[in-house]
GROMACS .gro file of C-alpha atoms in nm:
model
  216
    1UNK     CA    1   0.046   4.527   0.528
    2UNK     CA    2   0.180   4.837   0.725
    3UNK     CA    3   0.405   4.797   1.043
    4UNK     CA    4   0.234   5.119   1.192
    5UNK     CA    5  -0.067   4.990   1.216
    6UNK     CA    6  -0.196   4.751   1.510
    7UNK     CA    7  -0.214   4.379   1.376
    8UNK     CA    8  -0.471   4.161   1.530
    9UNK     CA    9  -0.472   3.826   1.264
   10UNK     CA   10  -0.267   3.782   0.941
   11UNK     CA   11  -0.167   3.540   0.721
   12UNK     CA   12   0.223   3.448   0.630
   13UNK     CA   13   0.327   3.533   0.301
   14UNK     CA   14   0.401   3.327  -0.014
   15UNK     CA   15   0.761   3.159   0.021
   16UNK     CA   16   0.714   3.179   0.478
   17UNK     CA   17   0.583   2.804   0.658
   18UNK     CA   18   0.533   2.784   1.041
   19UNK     CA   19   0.455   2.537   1.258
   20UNK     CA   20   0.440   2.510   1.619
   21UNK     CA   21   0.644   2.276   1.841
   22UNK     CA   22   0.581   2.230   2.211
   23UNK     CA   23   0.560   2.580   2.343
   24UNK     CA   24   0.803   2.746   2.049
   25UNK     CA   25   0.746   2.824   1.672
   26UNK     CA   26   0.943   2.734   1.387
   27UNK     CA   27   0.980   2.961   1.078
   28UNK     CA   28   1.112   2.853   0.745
   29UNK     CA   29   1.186   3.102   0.523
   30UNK     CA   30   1.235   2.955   0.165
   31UNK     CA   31   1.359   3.227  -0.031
   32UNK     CA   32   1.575   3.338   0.227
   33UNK     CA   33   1.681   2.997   0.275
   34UNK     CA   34   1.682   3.018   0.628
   35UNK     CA   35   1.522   2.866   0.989
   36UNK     CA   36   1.399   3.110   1.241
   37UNK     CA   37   1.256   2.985   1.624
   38UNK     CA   38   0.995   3.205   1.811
   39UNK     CA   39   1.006   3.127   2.160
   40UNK     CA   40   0.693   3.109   2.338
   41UNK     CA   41   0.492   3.237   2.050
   42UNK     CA   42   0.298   2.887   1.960
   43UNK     CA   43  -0.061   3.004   2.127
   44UNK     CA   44  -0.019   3.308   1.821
   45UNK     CA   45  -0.026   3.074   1.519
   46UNK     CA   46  -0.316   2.911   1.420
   47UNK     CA   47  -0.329   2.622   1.160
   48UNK     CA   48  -0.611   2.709   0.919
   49UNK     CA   49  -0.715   2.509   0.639
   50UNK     CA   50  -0.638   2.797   0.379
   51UNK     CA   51  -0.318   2.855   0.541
   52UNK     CA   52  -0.127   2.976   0.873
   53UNK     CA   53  -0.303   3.265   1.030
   54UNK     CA   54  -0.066   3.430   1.303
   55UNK     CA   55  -0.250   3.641   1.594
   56UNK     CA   56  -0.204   3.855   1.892
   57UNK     CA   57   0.197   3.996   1.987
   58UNK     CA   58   0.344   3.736   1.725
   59UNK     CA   59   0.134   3.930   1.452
   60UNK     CA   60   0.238   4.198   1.537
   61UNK     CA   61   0.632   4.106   1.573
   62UNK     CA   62   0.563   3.935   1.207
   63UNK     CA   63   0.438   4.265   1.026
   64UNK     CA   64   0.717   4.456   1.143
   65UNK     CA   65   0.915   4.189   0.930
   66UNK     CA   66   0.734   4.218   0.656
   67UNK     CA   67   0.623   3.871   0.667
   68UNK     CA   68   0.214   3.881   0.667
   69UNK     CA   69  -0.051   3.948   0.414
   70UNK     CA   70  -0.416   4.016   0.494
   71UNK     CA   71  -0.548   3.734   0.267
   72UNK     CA   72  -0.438   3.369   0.254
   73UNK     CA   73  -0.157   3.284   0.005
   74UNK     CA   74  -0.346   2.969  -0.149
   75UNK     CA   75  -0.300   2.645  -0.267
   76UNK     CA   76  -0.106   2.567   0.096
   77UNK     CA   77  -0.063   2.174   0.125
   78UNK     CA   78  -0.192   2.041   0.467
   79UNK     CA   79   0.119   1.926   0.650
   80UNK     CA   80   0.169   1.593   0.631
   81UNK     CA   81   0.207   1.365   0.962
   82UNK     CA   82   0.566   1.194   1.019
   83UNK     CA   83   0.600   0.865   0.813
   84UNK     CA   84   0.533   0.556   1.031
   85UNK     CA   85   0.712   0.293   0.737
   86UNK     CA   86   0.994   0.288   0.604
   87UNK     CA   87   1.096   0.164   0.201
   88UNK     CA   88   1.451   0.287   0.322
   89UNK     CA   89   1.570  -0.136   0.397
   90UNK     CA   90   1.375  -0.272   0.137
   91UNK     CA   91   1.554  -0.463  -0.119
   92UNK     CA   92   1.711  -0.293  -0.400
   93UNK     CA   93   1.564  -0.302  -0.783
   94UNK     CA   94   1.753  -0.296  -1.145
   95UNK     CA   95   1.724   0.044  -1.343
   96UNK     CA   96   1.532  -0.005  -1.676
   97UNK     CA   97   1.673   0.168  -1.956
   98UNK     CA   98   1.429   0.470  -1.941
   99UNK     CA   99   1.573   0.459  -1.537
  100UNK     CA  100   1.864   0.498  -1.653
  101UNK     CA  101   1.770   0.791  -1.874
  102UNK     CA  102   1.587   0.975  -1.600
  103UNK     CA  103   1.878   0.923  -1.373
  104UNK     CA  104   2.096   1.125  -1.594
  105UNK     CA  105   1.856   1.409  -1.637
  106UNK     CA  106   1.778   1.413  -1.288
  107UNK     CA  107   2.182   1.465  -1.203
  108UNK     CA  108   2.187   1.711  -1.469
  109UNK     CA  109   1.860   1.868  -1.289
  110UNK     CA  110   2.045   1.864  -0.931
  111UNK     CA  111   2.342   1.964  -1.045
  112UNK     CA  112   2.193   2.338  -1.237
  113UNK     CA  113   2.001   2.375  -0.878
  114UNK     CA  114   2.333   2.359  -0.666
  115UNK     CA  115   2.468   2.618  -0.931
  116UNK     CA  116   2.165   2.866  -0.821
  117UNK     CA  117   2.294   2.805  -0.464
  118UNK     CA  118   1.963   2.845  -0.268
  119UNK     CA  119   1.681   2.628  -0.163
  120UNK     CA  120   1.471   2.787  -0.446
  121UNK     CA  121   1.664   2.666  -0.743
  122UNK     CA  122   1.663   2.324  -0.537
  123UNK     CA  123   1.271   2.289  -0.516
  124UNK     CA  124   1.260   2.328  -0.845
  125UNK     CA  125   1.390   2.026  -0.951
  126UNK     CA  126   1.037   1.941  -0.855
  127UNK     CA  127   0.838   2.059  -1.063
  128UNK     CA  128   0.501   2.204  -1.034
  129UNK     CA  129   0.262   1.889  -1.082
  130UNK     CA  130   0.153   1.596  -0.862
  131UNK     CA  131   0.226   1.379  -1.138
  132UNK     CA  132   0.011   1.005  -1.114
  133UNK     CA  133   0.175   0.699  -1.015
  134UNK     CA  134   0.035   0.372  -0.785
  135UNK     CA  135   0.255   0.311  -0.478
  136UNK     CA  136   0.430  -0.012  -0.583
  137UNK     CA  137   0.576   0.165  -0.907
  138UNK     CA  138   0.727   0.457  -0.723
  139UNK     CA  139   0.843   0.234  -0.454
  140UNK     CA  140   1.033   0.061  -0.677
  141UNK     CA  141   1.182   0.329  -0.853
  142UNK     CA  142   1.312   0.477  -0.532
  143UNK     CA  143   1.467   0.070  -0.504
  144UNK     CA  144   1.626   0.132  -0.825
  145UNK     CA  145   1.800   0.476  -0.739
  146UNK     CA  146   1.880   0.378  -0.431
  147UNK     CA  147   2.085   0.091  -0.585
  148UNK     CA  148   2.302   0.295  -0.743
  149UNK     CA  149   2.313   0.600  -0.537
  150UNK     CA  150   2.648   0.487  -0.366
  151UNK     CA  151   2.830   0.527  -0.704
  152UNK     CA  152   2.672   0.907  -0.743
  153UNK     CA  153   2.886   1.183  -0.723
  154UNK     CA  154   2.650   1.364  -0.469
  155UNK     CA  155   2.746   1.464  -0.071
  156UNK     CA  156   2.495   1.264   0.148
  157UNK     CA  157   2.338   1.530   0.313
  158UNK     CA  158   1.954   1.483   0.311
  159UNK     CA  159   1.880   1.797   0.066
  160UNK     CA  160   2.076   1.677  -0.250
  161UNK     CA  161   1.922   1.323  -0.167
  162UNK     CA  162   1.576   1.346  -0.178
  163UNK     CA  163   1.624   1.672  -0.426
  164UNK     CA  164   1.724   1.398  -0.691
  165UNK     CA  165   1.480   1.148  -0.570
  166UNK     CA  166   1.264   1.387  -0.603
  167UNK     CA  167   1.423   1.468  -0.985
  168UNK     CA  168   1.400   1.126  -1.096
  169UNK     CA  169   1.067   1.041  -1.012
  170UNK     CA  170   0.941   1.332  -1.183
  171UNK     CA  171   1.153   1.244  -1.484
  172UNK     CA  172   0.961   0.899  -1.472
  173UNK     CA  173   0.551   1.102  -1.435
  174UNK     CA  174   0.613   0.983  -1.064
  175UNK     CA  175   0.548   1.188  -0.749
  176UNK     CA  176   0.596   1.171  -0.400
  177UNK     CA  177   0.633   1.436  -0.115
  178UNK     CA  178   0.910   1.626  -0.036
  179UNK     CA  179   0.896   1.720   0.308
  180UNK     CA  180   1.124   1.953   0.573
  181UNK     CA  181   1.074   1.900   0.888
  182UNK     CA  182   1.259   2.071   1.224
  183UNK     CA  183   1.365   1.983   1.574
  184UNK     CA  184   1.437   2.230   1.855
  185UNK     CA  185   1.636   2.227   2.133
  186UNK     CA  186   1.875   2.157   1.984
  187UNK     CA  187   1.754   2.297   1.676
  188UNK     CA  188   1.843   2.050   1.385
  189UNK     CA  189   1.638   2.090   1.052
  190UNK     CA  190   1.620   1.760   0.766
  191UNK     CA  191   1.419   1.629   0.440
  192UNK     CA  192   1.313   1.330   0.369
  193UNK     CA  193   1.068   1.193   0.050
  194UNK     CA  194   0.754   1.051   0.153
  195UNK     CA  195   0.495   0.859  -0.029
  196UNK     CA  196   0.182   0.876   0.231
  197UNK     CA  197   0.286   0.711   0.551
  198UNK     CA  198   0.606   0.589   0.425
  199UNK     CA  199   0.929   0.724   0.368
  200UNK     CA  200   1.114   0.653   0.040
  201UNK     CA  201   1.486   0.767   0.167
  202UNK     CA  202   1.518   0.728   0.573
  203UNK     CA  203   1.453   0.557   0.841
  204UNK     CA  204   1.100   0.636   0.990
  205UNK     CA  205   1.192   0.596   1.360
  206UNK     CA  206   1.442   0.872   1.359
  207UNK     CA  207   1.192   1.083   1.188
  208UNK     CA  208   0.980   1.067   1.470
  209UNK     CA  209   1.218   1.315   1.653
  210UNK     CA  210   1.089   1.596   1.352
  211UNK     CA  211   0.803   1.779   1.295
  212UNK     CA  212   0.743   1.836   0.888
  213UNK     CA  213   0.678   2.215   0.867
  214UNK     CA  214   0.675   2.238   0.455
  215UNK     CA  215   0.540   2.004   0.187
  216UNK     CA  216   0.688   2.054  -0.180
   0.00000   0.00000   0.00000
């Protein structure tokens, strides 16, 4: 889209998720790996089922950015709601031996991503399927890893957490969400995993302060 022309409705880009919080919007920019708030601006985003579709001044502030397309991106996965359970306390399970073997590709997976240095190389630890798996195996192989996590040689910040979460339940045809979520005022961003209304890697109350504004 051009800048010089008037803007009335657009969509966001590939790579751009907003959400609106409360009177403000929040703008996460993946592959600039960066959070952006919009003051003021939430009655200009509309949540559309085929994507985010920004109107009226905030479309127009958007284009000059560069950030809006005239057609929906696609294949945009409905935000999810804030877990309201937590597998976080549950007790702790015993690796198998093919645990054990996804464990060390998934460090080997997390540990490549942190050498790209951006959020991009860390989503793609991912994947790109939705691989199968009933809710009592994955929520004991999050158990498992989280049994040995204390002996990992990983930070605990919430990104290179659920990034190998993330990495070892693909590693075992497992999948679960991987969600960001923000908070304003003070602005505070996290990421948690989530298997449908619970989460695999926190606990759910203090989620309740966030709202999710991407789904990997």
């Amino acid at each position: 889209m051009s800048s010089n022309a008037s803007v009335s409705a657009a969509f966001l880009k590939d790579g751009l998720h907003a959400v609106a919080i409360d009177d403000d919007v929040a703008v996460l920019d993946v592959v600039g790996d960066a959070y952006f708030c919009l003051p003021d601006a939430a009655m200009d985003l509309r949540a559309e089922a085929e994507g985010v579709m920004v109107v009226g001044g905030l479309a127009e502030t958007l284009d000059g950015e560069g950030w809006l397309r005239d057609r929906p991106a696609g294949g945009v996965s409905p935000l999810p709601t804030p877990p309201r359970r937590s597998a976080f306390h549950d007790a702790s399970a015993s690796l198998t031996f093919a645990g054990w073997r996804a464990l060390a590709g998934a460090v080997r997976d997390v540990r490549r991503a942190e050498r790209g240095g951006d959020l991009v190389s860390m989503l793609a630890v991912a994947g790109t399927g939705k691989e199968a798996g009933d809710e009592r195996t994955v929520l004991r192989a999050a158990a498992a890893l989280r049994r040995v996590q204390p002996w990992l040689p990983f930070d605990g910040e919430c990104l290179q957490r659920s990034a190998l979460l993330v990495a070892f339940l693909r590693r075992l045809n497992l999948h679960a969400d991987w969600v960001f979520a923000v908070r304003l005022w003070p602005f505070n961003a996290h990421c948690w995993v989530q298997l449908g209304d619970i989460c695999l890697n926190d606990d759910h109350e203090r989620l309740q302060a966030y709202t999710p504004i991407y789904r990997r």
